[in-house]
Every structure is written in C-alpha cells, then in structure tokens.
PDB file of N, CA and C in Angstrom:
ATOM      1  N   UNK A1373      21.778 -13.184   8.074  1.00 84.00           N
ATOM      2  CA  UNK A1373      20.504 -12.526   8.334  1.00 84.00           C
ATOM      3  C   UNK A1373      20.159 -11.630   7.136  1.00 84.00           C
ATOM      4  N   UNK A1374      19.233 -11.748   6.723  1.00 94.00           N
ATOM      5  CA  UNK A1374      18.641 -11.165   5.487  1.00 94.00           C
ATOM      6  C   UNK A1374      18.375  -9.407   5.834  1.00 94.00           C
ATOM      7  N   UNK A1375      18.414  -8.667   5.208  1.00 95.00           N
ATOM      8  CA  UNK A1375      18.045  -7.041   5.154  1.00 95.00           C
ATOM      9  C   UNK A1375      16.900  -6.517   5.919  1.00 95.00           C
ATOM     10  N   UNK A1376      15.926  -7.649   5.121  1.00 93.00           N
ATOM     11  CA  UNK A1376      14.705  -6.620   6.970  1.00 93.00           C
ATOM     12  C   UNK A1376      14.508  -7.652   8.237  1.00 93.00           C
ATOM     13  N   UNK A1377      15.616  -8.740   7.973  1.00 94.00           N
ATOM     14  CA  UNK A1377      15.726  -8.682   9.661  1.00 94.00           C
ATOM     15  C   UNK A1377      16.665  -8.017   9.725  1.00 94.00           C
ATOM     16  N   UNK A1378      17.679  -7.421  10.008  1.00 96.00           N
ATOM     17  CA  UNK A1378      18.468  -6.551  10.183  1.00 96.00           C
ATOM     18  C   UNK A1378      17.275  -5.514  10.278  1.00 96.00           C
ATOM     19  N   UNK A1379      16.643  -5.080  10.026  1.00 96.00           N
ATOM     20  CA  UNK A1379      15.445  -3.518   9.669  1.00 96.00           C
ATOM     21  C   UNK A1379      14.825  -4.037  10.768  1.00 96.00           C
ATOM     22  N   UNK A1380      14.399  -5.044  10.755  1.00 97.00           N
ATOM     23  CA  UNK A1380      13.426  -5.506  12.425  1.00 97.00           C
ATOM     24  C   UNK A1380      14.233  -5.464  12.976  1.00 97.00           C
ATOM     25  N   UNK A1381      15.353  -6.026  13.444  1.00 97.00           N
ATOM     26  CA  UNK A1381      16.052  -5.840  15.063  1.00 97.00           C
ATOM     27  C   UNK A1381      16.601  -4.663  15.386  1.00 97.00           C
ATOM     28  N   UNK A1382      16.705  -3.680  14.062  1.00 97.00           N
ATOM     29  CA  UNK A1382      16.688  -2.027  14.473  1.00 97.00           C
ATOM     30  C   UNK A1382      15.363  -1.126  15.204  1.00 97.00           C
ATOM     31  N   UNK A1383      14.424  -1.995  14.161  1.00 98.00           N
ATOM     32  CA  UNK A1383      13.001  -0.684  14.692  1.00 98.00           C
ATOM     33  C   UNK A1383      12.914  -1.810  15.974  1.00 98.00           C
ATOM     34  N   UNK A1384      13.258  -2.962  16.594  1.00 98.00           N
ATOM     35  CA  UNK A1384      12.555  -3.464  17.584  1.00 98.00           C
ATOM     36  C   UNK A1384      13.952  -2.510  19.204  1.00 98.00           C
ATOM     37  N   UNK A1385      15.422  -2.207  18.649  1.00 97.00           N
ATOM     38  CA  UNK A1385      15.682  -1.705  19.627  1.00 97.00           C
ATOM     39  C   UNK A1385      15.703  -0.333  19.880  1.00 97.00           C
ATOM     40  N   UNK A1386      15.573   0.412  18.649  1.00 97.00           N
ATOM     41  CA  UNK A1386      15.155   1.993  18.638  1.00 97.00           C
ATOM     42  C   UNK A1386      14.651   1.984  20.175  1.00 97.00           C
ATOM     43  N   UNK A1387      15.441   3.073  20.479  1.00 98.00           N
ATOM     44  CA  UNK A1387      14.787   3.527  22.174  1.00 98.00           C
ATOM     45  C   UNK A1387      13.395   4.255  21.776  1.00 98.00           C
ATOM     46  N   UNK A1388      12.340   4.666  21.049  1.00 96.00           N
ATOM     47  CA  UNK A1388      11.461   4.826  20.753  1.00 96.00           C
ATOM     48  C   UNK A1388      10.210   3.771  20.728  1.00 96.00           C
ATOM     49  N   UNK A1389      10.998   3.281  19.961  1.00 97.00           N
ATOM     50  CA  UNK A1389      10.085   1.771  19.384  1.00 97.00           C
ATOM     51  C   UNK A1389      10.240   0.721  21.118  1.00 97.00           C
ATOM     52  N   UNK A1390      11.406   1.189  21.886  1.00 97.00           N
ATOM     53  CA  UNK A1390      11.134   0.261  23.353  1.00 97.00           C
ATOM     54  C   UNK A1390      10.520   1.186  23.927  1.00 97.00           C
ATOM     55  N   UNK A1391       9.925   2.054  24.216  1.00 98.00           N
ATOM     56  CA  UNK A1391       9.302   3.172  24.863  1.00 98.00           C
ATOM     57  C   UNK A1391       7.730   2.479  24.507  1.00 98.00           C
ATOM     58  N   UNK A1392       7.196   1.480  23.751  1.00 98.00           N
ATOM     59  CA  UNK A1392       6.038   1.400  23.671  1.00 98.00           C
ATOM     60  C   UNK A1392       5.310  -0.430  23.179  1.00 98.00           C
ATOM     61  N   UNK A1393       6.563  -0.946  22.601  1.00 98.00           N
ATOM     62  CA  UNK A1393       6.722  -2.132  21.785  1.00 98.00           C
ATOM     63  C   UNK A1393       6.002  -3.516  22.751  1.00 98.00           C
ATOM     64  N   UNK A1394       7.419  -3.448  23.743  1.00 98.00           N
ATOM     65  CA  UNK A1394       7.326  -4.268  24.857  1.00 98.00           C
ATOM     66  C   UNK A1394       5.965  -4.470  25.314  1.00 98.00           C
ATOM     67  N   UNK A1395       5.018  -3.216  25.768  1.00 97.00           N
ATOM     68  CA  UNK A1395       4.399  -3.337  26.547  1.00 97.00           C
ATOM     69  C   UNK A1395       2.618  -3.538  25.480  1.00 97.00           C
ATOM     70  N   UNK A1396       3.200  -2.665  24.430  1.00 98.00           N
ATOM     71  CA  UNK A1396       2.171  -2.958  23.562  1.00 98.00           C
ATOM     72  C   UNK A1396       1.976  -4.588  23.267  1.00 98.00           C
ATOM     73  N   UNK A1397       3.150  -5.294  23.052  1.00 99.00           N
ATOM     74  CA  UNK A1397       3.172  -6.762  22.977  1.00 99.00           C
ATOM     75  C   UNK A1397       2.009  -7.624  23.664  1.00 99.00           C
ATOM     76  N   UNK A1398       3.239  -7.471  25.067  1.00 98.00           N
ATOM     77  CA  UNK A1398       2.256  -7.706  26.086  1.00 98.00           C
ATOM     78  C   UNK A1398       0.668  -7.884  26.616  1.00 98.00           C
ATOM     79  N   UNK A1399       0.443  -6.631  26.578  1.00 98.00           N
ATOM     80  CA  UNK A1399      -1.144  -6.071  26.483  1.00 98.00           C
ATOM     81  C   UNK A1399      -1.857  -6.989  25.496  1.00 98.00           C
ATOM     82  N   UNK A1400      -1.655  -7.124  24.459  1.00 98.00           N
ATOM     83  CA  UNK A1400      -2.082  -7.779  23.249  1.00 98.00           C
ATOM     84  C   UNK A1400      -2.068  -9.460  23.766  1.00 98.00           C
ATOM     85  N   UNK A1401      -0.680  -9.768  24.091  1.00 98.00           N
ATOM     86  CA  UNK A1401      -1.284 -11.140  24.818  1.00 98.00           C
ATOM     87  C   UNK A1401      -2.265 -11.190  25.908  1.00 98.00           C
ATOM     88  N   UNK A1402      -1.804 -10.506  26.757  1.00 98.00           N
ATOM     89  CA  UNK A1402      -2.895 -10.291  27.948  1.00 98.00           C
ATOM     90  C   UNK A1402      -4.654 -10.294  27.282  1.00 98.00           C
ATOM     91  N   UNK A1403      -4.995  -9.433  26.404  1.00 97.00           N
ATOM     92  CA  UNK A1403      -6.188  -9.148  25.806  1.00 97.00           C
ATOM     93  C   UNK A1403      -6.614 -10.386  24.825  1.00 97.00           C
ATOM     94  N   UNK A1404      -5.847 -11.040  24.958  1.00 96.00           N
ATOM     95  CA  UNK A1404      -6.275 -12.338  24.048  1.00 96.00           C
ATOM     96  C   UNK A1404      -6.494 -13.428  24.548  1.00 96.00           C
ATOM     97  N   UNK A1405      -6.177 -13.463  26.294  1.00 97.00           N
ATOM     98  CA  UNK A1405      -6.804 -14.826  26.931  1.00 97.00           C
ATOM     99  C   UNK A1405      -8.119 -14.520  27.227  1.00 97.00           C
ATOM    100  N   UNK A1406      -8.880 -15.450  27.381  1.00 96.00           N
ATOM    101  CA  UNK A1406     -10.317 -15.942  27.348  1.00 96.00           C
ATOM    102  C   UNK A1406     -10.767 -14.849  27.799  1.00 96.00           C
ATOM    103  N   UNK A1407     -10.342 -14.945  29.272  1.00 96.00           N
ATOM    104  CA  UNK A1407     -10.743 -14.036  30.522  1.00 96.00           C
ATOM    105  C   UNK A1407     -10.647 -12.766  30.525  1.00 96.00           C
ATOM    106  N   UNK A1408     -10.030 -12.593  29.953  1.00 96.00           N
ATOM    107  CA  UNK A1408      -9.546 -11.014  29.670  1.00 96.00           C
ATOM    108  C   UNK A1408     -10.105 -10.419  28.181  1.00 96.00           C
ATOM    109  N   UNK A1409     -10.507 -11.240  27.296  1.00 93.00           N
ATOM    110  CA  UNK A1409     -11.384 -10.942  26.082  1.00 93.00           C
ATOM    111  C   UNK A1409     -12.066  -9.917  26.029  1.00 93.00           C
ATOM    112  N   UNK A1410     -12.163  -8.806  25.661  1.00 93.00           N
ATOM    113  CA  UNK A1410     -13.358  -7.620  25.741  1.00 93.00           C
ATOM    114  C   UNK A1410     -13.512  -7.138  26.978  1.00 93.00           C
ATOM    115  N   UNK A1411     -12.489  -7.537  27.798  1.00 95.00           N
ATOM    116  CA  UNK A1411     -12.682  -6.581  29.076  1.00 95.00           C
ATOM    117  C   UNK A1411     -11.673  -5.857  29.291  1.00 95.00           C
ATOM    118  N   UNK A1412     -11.794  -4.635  29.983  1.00 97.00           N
ATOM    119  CA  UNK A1412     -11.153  -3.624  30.477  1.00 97.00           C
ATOM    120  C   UNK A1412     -10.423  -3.661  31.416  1.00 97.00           C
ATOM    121  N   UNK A1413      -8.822  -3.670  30.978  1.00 96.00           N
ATOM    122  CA  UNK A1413      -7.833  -3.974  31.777  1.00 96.00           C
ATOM    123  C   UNK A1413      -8.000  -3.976  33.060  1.00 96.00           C
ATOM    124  N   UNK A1414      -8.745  -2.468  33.621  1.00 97.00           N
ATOM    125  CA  UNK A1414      -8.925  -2.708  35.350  1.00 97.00           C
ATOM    126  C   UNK A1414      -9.979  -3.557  35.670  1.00 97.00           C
ATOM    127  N   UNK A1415     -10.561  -4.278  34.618  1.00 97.00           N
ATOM    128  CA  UNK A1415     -11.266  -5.046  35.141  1.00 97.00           C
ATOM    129  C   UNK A1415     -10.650  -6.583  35.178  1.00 97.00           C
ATOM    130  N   UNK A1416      -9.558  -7.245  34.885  1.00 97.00           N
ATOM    131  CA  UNK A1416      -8.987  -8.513  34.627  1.00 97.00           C
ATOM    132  C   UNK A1416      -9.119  -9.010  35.957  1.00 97.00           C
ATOM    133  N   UNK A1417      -9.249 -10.810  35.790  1.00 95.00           N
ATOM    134  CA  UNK A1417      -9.954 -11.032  36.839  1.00 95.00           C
ATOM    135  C   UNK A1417      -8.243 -11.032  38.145  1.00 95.00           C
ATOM    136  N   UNK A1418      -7.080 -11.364  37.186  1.00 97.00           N
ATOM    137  CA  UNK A1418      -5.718 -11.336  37.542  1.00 97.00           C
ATOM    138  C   UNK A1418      -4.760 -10.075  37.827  1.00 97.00           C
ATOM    139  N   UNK A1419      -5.229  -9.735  39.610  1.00 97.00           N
ATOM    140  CA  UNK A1419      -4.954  -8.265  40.151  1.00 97.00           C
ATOM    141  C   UNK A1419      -3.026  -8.577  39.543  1.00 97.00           C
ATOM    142  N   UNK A1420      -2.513  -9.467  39.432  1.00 98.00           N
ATOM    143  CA  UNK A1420      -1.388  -9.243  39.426  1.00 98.00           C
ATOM    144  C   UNK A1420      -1.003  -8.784  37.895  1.00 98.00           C
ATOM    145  N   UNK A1421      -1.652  -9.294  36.935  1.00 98.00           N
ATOM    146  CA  UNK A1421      -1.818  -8.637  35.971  1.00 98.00           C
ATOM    147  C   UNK A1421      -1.915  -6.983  35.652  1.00 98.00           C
ATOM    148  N   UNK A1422      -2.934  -6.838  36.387  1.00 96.00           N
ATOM    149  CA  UNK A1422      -3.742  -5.314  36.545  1.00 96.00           C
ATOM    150  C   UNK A1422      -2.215  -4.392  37.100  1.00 96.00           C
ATOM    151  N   UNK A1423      -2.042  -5.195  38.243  1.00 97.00           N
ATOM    152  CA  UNK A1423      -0.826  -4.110  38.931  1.00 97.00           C
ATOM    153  C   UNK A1423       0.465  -4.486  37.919  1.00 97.00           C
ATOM    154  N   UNK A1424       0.166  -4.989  36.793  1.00 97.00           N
ATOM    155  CA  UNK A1424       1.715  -4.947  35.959  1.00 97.00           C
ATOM    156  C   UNK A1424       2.763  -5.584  36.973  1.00 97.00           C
ATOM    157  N   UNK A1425       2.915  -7.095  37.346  1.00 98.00           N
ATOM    158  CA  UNK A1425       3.565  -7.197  38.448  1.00 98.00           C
ATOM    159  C   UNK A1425       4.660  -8.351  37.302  1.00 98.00           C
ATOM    160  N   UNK A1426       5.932  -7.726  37.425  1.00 97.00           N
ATOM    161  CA  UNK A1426       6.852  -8.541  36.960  1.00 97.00           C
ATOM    162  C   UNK A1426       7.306  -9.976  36.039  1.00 97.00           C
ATOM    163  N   UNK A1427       7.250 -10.800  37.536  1.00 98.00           N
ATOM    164  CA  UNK A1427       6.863 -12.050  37.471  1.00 98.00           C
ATOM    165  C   UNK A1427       5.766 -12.074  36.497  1.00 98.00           C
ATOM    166  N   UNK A1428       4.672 -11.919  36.845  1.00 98.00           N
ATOM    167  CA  UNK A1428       3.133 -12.625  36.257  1.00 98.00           C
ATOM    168  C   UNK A1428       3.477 -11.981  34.580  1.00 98.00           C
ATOM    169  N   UNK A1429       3.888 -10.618  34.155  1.00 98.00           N
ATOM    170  CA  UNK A1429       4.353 -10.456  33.126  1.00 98.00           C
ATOM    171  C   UNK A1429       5.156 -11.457  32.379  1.00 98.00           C
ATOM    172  N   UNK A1430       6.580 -11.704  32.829  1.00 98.00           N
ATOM    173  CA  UNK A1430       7.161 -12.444  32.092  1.00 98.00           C
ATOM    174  C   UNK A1430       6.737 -13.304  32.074  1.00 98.00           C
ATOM    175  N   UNK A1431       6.049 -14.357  32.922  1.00 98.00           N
ATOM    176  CA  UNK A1431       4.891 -15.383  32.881  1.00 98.00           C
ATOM    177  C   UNK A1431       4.101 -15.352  31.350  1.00 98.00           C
ATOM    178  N   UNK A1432       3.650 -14.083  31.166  1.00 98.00           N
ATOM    179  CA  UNK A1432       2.937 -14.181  29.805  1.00 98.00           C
ATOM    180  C   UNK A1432       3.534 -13.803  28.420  1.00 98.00           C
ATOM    181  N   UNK A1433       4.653 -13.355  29.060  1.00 98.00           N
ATOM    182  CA  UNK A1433       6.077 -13.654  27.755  1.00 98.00           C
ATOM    183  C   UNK A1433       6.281 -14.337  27.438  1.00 98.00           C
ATOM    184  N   UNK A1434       6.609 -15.838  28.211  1.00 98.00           N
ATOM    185  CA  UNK A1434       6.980 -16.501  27.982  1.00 98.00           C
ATOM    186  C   UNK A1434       6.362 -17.882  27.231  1.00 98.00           C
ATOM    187  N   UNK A1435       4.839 -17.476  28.003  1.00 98.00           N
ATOM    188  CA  UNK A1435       4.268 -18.302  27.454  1.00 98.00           C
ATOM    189  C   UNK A1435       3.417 -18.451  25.976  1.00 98.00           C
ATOM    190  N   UNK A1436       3.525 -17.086  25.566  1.00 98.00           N
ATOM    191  CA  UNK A1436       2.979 -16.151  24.502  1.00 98.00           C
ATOM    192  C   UNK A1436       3.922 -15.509  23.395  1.00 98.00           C
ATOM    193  N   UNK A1437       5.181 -16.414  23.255  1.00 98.00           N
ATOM    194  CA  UNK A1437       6.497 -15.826  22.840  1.00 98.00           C
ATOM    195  C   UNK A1437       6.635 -15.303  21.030  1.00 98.00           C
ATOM    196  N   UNK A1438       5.424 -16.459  20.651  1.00 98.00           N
ATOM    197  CA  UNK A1438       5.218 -16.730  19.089  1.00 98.00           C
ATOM    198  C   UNK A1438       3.944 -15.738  18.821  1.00 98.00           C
ATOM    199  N   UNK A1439       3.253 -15.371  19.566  1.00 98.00           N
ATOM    200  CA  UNK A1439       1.940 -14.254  19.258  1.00 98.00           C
ATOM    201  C   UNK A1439       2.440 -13.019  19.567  1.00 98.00           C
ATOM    202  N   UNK A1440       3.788 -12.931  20.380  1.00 99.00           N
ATOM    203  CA  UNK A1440       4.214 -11.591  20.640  1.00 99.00           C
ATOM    204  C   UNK A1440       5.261 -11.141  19.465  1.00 99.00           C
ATOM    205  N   UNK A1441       5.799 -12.207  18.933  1.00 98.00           N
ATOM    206  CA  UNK A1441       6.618 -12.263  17.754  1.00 98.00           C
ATOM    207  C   UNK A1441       5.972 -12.091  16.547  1.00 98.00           C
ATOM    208  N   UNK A1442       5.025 -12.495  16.439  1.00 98.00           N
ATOM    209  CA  UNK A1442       4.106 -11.922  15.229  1.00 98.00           C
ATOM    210  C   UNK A1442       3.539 -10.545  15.704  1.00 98.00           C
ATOM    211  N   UNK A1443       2.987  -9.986  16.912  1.00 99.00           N
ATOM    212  CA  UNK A1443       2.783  -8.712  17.454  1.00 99.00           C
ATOM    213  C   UNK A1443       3.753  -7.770  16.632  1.00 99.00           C
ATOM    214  N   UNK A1444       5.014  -7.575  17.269  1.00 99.00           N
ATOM    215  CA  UNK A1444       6.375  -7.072  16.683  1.00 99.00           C
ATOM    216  C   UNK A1444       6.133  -7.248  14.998  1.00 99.00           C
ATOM    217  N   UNK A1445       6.349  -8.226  14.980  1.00 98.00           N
ATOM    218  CA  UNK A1445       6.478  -7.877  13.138  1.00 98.00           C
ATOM    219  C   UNK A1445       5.447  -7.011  12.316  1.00 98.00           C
ATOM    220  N   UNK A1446       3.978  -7.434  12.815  1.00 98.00           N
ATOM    221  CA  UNK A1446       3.098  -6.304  12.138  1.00 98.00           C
ATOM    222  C   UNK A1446       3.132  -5.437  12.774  1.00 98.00           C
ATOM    223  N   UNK A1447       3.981  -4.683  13.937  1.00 98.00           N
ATOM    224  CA  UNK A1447       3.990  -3.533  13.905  1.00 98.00           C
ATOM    225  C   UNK A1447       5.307  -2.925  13.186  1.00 98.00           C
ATOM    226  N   UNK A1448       6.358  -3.817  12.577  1.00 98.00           N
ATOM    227  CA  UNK A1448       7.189  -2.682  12.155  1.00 98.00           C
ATOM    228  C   UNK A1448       6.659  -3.134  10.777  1.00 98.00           C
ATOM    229  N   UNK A1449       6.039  -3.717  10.293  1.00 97.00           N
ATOM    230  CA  UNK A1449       5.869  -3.778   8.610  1.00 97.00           C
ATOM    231  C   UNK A1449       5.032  -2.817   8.638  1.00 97.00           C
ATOM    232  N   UNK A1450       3.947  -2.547   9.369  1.00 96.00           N
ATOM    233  CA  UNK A1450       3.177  -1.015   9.580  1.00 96.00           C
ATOM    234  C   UNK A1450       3.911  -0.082   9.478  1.00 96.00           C
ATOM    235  N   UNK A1451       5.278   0.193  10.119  1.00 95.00           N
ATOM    236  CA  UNK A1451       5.419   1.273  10.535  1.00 95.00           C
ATOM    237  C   UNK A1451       6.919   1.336   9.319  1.00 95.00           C
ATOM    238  N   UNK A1452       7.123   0.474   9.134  1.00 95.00           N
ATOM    239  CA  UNK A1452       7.656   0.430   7.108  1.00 95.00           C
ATOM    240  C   UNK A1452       6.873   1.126   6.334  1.00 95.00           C
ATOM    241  N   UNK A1453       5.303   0.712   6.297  1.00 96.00           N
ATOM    242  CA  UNK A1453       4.697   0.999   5.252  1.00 96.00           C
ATOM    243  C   UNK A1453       3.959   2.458   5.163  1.00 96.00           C
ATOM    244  N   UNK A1454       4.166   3.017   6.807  1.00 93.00           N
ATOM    245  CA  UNK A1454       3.632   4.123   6.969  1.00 93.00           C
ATOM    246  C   UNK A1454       4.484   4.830   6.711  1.00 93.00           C
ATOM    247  N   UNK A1455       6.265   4.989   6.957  1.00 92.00           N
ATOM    248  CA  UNK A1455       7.199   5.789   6.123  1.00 92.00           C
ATOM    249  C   UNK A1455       7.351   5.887   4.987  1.00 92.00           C
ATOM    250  N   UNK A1456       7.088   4.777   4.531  1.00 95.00           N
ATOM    251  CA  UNK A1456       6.625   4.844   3.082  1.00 95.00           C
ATOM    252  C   UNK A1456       5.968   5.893   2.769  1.00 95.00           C
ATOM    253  N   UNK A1457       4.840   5.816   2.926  1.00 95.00           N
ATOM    254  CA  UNK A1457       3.795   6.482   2.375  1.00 95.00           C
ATOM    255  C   UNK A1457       3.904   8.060   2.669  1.00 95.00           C
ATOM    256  N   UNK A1458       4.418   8.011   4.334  1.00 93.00           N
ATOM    257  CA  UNK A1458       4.792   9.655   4.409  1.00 93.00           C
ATOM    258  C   UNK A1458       5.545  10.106   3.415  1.00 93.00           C
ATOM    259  N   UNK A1459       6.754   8.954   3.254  1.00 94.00           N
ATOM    260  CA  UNK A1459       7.601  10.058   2.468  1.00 94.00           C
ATOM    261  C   UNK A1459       6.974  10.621   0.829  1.00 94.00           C
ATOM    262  N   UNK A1460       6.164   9.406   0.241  1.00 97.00           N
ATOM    263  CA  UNK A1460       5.683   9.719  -0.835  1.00 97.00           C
ATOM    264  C   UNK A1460       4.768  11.027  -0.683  1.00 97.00           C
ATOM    265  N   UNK A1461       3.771  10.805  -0.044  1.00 96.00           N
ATOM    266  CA  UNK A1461       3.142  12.008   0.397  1.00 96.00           C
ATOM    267  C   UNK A1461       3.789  13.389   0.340  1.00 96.00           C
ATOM    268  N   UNK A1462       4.425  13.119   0.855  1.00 94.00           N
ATOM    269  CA  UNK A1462       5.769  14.624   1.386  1.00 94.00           C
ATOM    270  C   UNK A1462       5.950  15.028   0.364  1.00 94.00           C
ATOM    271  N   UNK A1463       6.888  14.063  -0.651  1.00 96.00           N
ATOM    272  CA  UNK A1463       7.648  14.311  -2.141  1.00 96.00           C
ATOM    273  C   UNK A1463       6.574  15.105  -2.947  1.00 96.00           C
ATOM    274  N   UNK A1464       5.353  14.583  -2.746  1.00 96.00           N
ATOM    275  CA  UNK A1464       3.941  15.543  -3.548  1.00 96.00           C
ATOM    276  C   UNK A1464       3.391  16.428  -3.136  1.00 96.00           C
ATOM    277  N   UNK A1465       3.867  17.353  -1.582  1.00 95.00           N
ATOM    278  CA  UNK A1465       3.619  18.411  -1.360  1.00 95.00           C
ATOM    279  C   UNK A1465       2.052  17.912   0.221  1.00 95.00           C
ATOM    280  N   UNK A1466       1.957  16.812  -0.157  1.00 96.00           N
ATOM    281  CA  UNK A1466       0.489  16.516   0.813  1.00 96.00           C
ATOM    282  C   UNK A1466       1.694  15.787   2.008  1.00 96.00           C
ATOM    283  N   UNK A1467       0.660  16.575   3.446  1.00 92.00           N
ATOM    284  CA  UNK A1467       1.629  16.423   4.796  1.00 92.00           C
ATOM    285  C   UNK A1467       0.566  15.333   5.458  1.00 92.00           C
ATOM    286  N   UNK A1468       1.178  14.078   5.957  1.00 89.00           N
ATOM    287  CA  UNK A1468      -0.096  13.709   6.772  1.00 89.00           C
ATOM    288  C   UNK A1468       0.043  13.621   8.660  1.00 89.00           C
ATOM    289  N   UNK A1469      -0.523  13.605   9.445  1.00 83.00           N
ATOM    290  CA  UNK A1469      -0.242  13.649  10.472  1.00 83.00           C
ATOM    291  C   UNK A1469      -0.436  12.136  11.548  1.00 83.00           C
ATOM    292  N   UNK A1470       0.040  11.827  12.040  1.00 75.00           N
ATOM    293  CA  UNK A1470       0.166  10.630  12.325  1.00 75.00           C
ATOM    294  C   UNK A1470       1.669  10.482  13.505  1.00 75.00           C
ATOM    295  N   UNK A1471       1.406   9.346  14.049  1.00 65.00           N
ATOM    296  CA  UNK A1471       2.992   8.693  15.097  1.00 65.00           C
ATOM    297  C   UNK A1471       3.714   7.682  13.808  1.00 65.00           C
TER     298      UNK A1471
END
C-alpha cells in the first residue's frame, strides 16, 4: 500500500473524521438520486430514508459503494490540502479559521 493510502485509511478511521464521514457519504448519495435531487431531505419521497432507517441506509451503501469512495477521497485530499495551507499560513504569522 502506497503512503497516502496508508494517510486515507488513517483520516477515514480518525474517530473525528467517523463522527461525520460516514454519514456525510451517505447524504451525498442519497442527494444524488433523481428523486431526491434539489430537495430537502424532509422532503424525500422515501420516509425510510428521512427516518435514517438502517436497512434502507446500507441499501444505499451498497449500492453507491464507488460514488461514496470517491466522496471519501475528495474529502481527505481537501482536508490534506487545507492542513497544508493552515500550516503555511501559521508559519507566516496569518491565522485562518476554519474545521
């Protein structure tokens, strides 16, 4: 395994990064079927969805495994590139504020 996978399967189990990852994933598939396009979660036409119900979740894990896998990766190459930049920032005296 190459160096930033090793760096991805750290920021993906950071108890931080699972505090928000998972579900951010998720959501993102959810918001990308047809039906659910531009609408507002309490509005999906799939109450089991809405109530976050298990099953119907992993249902869209599973079926969404390669869009949730690209999900994950641009969020830790983001969140690479945003330490980055803090730290440069920092080193020059400028603080920025941000998660």
């Amino acid at each position: 395994e190459s160096e930033l996978g090793k760096q991805f399967e750290l920021f993906k189990s950071d108890p931080l990064t699972q505090s928000w990852l998972p579900d951010a994933a998720i959501f993102d598939a959810i918001q990308s079927m047809p039906e659910n396009h531009k609408v507002d979660w309490w509005e999906w036409q799939d109450e089991s969805l809405r109530n976050r119900d298990k099953s119907a979740l992993a249902k869209v894990a599973s079926e969404n495994e390669e869009r949730i896998a690209r999900f994950e990766a641009v969020q830790f190459l983001f969140h690479a590139a945003w330490l980055e930049l803090k730290e440069y920032a920092n080193a020059r005296g400028v603080k920025l504020l941000g998660d």
